[in-house]
PDB file of C-alpha atoms in Angstrom:
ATOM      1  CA  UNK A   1      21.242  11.922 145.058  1.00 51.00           C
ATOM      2  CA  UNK A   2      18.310  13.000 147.458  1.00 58.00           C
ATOM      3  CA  UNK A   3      16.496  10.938 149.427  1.00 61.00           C
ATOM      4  CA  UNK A   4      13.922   8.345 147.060  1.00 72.00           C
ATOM      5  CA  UNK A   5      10.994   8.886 148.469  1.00 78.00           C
ATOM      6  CA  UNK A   6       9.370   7.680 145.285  1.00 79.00           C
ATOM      7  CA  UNK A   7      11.357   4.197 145.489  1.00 85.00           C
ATOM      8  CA  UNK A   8      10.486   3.602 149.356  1.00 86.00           C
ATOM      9  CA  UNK A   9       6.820   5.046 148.512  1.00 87.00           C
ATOM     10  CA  UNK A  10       5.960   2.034 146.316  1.00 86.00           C
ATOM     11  CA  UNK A  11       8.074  -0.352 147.606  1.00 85.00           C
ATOM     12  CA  UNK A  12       6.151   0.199 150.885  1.00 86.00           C
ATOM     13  CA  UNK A  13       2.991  -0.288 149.273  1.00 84.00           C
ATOM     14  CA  UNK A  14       3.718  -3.529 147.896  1.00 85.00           C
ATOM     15  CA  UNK A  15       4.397  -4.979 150.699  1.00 86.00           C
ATOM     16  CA  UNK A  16       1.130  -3.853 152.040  1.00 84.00           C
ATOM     17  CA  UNK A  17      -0.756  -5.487 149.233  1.00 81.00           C
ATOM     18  CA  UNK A  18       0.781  -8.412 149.494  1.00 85.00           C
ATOM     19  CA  UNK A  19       0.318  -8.436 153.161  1.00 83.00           C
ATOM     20  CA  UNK A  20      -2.903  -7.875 153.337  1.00 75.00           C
ATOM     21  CA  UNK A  21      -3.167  -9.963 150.101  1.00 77.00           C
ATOM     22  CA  UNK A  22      -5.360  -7.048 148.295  1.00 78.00           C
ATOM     23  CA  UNK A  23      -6.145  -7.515 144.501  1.00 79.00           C
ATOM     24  CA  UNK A  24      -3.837  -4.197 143.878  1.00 81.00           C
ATOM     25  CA  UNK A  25      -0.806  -6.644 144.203  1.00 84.00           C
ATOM     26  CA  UNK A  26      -0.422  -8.125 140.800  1.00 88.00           C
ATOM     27  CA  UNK A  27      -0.447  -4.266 139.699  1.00 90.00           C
ATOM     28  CA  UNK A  28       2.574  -3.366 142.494  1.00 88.00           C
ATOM     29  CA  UNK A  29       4.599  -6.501 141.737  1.00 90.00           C
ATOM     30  CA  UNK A  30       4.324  -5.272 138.041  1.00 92.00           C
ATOM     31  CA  UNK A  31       5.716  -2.035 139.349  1.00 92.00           C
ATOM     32  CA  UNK A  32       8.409  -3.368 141.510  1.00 91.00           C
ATOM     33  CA  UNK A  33       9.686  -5.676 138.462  1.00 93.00           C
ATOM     34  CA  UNK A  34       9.770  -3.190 135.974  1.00 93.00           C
ATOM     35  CA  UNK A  35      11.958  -0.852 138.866  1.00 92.00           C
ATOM     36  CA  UNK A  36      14.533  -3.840 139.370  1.00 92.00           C
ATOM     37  CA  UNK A  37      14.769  -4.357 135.645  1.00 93.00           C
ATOM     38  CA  UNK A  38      15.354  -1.241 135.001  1.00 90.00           C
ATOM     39  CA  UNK A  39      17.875  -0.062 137.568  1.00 89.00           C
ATOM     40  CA  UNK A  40      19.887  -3.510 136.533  1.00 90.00           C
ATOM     41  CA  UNK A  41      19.625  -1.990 133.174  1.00 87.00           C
ATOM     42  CA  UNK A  42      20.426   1.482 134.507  1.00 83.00           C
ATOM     43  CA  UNK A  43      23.629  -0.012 136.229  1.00 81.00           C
ATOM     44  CA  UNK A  44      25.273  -2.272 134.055  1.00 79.00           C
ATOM     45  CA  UNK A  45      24.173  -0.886 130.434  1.00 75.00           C
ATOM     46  CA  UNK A  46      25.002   3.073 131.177  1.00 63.00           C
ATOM     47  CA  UNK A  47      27.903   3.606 132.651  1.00 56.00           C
ATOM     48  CA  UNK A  48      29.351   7.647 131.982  1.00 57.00           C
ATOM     49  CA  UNK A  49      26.551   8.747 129.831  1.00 61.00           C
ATOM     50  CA  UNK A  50      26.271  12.586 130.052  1.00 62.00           C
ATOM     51  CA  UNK A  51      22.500  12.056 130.078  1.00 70.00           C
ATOM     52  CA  UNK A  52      21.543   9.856 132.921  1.00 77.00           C
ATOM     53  CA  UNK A  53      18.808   8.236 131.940  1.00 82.00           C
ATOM     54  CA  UNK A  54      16.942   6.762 135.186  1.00 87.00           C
ATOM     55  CA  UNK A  55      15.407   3.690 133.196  1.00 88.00           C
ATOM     56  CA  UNK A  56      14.277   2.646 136.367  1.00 90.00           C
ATOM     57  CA  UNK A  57      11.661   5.190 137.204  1.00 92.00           C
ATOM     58  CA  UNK A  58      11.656   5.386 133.388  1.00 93.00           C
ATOM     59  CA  UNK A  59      10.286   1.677 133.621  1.00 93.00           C
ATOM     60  CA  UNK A  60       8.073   2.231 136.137  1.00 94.00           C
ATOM     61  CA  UNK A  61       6.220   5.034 134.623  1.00 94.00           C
ATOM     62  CA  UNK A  62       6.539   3.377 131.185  1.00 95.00           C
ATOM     63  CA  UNK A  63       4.358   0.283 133.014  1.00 95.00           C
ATOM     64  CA  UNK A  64       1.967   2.719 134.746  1.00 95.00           C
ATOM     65  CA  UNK A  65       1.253   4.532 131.756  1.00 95.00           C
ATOM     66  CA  UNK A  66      -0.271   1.244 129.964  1.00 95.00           C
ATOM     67  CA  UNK A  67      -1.722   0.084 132.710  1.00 94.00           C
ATOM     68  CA  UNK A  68      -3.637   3.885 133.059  1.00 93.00           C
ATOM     69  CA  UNK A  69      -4.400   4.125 129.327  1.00 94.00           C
ATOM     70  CA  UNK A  70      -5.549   0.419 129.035  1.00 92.00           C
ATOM     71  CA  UNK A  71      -8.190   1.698 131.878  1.00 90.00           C
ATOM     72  CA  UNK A  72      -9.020   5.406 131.144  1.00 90.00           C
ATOM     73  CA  UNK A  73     -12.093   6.465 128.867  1.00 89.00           C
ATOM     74  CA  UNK A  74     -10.539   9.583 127.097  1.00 88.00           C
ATOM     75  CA  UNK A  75      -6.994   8.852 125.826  1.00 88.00           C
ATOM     76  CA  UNK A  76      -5.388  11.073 123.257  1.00 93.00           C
ATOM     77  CA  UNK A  77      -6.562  14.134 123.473  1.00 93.00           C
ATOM     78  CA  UNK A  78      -6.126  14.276 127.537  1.00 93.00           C
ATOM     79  CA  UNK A  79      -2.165  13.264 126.426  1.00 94.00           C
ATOM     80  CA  UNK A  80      -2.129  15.921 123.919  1.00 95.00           C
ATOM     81  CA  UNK A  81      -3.073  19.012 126.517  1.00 95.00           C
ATOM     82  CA  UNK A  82      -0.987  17.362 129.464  1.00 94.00           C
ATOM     83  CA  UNK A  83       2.142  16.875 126.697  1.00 94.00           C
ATOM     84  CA  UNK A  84       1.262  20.808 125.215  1.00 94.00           C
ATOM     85  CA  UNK A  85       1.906  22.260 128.919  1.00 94.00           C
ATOM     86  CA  UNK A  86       5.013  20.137 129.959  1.00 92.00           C
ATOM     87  CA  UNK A  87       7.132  21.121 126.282  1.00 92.00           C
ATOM     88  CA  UNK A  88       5.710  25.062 126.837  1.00 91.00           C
ATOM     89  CA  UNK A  89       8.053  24.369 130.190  1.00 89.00           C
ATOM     90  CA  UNK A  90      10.484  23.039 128.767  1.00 88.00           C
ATOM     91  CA  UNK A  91      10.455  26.112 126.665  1.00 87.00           C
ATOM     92  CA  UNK A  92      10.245  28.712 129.258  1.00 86.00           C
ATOM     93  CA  UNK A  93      12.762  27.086 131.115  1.00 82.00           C
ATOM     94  CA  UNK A  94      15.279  26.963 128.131  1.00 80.00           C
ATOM     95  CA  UNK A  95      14.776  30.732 127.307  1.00 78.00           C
ATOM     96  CA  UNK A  96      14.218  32.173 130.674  1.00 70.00           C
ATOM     97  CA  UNK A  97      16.186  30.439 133.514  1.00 67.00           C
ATOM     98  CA  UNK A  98      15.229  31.514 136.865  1.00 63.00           C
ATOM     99  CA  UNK A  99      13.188  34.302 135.801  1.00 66.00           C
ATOM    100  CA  UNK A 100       9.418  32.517 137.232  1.00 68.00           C
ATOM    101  CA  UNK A 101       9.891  31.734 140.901  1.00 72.00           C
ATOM    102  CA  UNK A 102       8.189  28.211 141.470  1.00 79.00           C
ATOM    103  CA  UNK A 103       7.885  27.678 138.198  1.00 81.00           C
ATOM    104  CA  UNK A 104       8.013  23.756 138.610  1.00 87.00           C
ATOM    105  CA  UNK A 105       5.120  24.026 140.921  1.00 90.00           C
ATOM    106  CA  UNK A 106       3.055  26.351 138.402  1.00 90.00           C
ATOM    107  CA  UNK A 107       3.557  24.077 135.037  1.00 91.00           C
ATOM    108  CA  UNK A 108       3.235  20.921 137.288  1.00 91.00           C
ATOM    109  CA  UNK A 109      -0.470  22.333 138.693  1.00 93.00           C
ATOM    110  CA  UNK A 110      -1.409  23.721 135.153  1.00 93.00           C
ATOM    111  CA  UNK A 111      -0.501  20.191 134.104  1.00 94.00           C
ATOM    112  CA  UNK A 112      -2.301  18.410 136.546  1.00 93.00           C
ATOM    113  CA  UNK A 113      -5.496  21.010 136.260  1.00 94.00           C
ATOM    114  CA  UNK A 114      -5.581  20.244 132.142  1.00 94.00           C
ATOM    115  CA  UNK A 115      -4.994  16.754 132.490  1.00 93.00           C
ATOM    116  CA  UNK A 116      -7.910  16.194 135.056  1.00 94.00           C
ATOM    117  CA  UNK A 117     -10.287  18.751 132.931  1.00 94.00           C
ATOM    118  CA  UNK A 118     -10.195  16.908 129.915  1.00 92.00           C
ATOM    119  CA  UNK A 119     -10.066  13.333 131.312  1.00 91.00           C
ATOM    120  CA  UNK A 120     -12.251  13.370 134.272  1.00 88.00           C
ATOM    121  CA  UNK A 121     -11.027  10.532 135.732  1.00 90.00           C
ATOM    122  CA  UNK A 122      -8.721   8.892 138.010  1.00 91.00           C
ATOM    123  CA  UNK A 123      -7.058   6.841 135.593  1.00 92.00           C
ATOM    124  CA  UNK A 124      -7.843   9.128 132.174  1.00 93.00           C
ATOM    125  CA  UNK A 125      -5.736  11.789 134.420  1.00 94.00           C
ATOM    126  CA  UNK A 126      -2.906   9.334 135.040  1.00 93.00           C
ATOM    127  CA  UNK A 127      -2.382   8.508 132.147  1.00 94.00           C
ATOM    128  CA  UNK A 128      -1.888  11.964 130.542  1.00 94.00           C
ATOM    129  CA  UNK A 129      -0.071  13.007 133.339  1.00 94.00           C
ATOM    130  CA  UNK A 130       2.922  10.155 133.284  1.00 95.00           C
ATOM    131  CA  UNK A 131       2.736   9.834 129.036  1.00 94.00           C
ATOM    132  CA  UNK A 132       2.870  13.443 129.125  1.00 94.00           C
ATOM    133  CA  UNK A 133       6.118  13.568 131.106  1.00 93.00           C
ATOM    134  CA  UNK A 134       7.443  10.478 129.388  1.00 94.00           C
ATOM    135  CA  UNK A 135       7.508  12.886 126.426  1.00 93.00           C
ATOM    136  CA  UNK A 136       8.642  15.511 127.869  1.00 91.00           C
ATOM    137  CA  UNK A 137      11.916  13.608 128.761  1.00 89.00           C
ATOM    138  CA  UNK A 138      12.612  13.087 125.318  1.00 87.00           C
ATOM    139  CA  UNK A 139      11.909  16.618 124.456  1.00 89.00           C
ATOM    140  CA  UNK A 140      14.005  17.726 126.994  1.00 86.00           C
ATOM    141  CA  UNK A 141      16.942  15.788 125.745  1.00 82.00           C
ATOM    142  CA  UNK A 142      16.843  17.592 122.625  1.00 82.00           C
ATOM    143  CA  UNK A 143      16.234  20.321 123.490  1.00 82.00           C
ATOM    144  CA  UNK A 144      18.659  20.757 126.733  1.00 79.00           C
ATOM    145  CA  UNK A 145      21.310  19.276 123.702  1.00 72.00           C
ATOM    146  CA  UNK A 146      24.611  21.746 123.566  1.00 68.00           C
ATOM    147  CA  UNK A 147      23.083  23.745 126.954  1.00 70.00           C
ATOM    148  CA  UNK A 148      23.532  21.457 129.579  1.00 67.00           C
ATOM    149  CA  UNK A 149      26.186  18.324 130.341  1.00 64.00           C
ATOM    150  CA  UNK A 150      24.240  16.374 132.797  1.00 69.00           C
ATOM    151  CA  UNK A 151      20.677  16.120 133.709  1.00 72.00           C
ATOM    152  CA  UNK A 152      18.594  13.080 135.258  1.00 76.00           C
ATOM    153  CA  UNK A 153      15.908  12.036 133.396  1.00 82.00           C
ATOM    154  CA  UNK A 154      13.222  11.976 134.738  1.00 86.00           C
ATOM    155  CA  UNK A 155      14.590  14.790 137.426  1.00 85.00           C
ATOM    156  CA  UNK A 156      13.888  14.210 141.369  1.00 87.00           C
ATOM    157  CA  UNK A 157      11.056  16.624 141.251  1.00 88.00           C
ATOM    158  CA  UNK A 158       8.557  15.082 138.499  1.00 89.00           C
ATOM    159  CA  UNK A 159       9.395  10.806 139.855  1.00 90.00           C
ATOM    160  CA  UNK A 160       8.356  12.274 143.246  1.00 89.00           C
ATOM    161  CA  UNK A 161       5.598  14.819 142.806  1.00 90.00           C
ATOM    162  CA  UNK A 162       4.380  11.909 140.398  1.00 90.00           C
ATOM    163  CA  UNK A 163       4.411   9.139 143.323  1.00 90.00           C
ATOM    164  CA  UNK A 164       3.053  11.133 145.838  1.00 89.00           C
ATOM    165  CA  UNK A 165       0.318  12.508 143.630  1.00 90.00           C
ATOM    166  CA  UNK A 166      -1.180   9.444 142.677  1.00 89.00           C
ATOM    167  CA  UNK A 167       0.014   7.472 146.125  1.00 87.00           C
ATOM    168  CA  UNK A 168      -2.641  10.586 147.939  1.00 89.00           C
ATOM    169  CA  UNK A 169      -5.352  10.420 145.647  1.00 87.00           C
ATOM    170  CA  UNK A 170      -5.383   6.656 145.676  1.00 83.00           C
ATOM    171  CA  UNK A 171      -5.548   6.912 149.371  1.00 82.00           C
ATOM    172  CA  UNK A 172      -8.402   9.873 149.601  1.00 86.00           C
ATOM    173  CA  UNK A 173     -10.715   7.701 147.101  1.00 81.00           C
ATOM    174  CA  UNK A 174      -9.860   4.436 149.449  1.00 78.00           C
ATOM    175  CA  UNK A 175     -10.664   6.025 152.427  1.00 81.00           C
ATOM    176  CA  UNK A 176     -13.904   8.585 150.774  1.00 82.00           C
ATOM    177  CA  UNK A 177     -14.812   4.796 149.602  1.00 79.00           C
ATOM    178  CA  UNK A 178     -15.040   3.228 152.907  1.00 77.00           C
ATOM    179  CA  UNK A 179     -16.458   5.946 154.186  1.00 79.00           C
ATOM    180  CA  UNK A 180     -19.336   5.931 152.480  1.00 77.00           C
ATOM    181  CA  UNK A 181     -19.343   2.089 152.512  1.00 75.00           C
ATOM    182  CA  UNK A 182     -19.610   3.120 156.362  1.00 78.00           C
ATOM    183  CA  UNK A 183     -22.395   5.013 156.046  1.00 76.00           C
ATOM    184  CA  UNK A 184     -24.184   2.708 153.522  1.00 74.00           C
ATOM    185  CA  UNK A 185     -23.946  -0.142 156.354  1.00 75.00           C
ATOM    186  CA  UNK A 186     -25.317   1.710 159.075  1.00 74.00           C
ATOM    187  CA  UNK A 187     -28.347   2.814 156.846  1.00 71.00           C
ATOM    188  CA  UNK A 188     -29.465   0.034 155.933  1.00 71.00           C
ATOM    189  CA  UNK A 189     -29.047  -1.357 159.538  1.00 65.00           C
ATOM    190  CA  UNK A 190     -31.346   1.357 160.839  1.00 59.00           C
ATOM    191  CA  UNK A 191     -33.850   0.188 158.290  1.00 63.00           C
ATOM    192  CA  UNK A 192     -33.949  -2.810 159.356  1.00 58.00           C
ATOM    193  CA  UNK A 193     -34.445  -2.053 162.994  1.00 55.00           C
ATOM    194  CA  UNK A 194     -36.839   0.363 161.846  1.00 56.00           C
ATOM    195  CA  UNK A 195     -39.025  -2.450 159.283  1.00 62.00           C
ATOM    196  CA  UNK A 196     -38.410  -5.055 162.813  1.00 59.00           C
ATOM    197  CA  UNK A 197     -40.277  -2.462 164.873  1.00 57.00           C
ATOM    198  CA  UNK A 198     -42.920  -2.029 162.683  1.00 54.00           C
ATOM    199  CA  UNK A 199     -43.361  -5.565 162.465  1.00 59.00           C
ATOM    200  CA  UNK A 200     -43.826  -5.957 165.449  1.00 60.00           C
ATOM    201  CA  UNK A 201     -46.068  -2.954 166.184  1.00 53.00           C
ATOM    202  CA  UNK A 202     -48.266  -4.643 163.621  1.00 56.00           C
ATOM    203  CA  UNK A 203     -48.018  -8.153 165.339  1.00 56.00           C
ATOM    204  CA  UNK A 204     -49.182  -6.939 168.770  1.00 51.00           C
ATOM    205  CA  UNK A 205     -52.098  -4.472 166.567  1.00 51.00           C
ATOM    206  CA  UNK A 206     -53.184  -8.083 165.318  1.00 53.00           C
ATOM    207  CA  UNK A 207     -53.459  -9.832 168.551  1.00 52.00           C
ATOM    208  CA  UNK A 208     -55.295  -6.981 170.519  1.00 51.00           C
TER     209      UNK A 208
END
C-alpha cells in the first residue's frame, strides 16, 4: 500500500485545530472518528473480500459529504454533472484501457472544472466532488464485476487528490483571508492617523 498521505494529511490538521483550539475542530474530530470507525470496521468485518472496500476513507468522505451538502447553496444538480463525468470514466476506462495517457488527471480536472461551474462555491464544489465519487465507487463495482479480482475502493489516487484538493484550497482562502484582513487593518489605521492630523490641523487653525 503507498504511502497515506491522505490519513497523515488530516490527522495533522486535527491536531492543529485542537492546538490552536480553532472552531474547525469539532469538524476534524468528526473526521478522525468516522476514519477510526471505519478502519475498525474495515479490519475486523472484511477479511478476504475480493473488493476491498476502504470503509475508512469511505467514512470519511461519507461524513464530509453531509457536512458539504448541509452547507452548499446548489445541491443536486452540481452532484448530477460531477457524478455524469466520473461514470463516463468509468466507461472509458472499461472499454479502452490504457489507450488516454493521464487519463485520471483529465476526468479528475473535467470533474473538478464542472463541479466548481455549476456550484460556485467552496462547499457547493465539495460536495459534488466527494458524492460524485462516492457514486462512482459503487458504479465501479458493478461495472469492474467479472473484469477485475481486486480493486480498492476508493483507489489511492481519488482519497489523495481528494485530501490534497480541498486541504490547498482551504489553505489559499485562509491565507487570501488574512491577507486581506491585513490590508483592511492597516487602512483603517491610516485613516485614523490621517482624521488625528486633521484634527489637529483644525485645533491649532482655531487657536491662531
Amino acid at each position: 500500500m503507498p504511502f497515506p498521505f491522505g490519513e497523515w494529511v488530516i490527522l495533522f490538521l486535527t491536531l492543529i485545530a485542537w492546538a490552536e483550539k480553532r472552531t474547525t475542530r469539532c469538524f476534524f474530530s468528526l473526521l478522525t472518528i468516522a476514519w477510526l470507525l471505519g478502519k475498525w470496521a474495515e479490519t475486523y468485518l472484511l477479511v478476504n473480500m475480493p473488493w476491498r472496500w476502504q470503509l475508512s476513507r469511505l467514512a470519511v468522505m461519507m461524513v464530509f459529504w453531509v457536512w458539504a451538502f448541509r452547507r452548499a447553496e446548489r445541491r443536486f444538480l452540481p452532484l448530477f454533472f460531477a457524478s455524469l463525468v466520473a461514470f463516463v470514466q468509468t466507461l472509458f476506462f472499461v472499454n479502452e484501457p490504457g489507450v488516454f495517457p493521464f487519463g485520471e488527471w483529465f476526468f479528475a480536472i473535467a470533474m473538478v472544472l464542472v463541479a466548481w461551474l455549476s456550484a460556485k462555491s467552496f462547499w457547493g464544489t465539495a460536495a459534488a466532488l466527494t458524492g460524485g465519487s462516492l457514486l462512482n465507487q459503487v458504479f465501479v463495482r458493478f461495472t469492474y464485476d467479472g473484469i477485475m479480482r481486486f480493486a480498492n475502493l476508493p483507489d489511492d489516487f481519488t482519497w489523495n487528490l481528494g485530501v490534497g484538493l480541498f486541504s490547498t484550497w482551504t489553505a489559499l482562502a485562509y491565507g487570501w483571508r488574512l491577507n486581506a484582513e491585513k490590508k483592511a487593518k492597516r487602512m483603517t489605521q491610516d485613516l485614523v492617523v490621517v482624521q488625528n492630523l486633521v484634527n489637529c490641523e483644525s485645533s491649532e487653525e482655531k487657536e491662531l
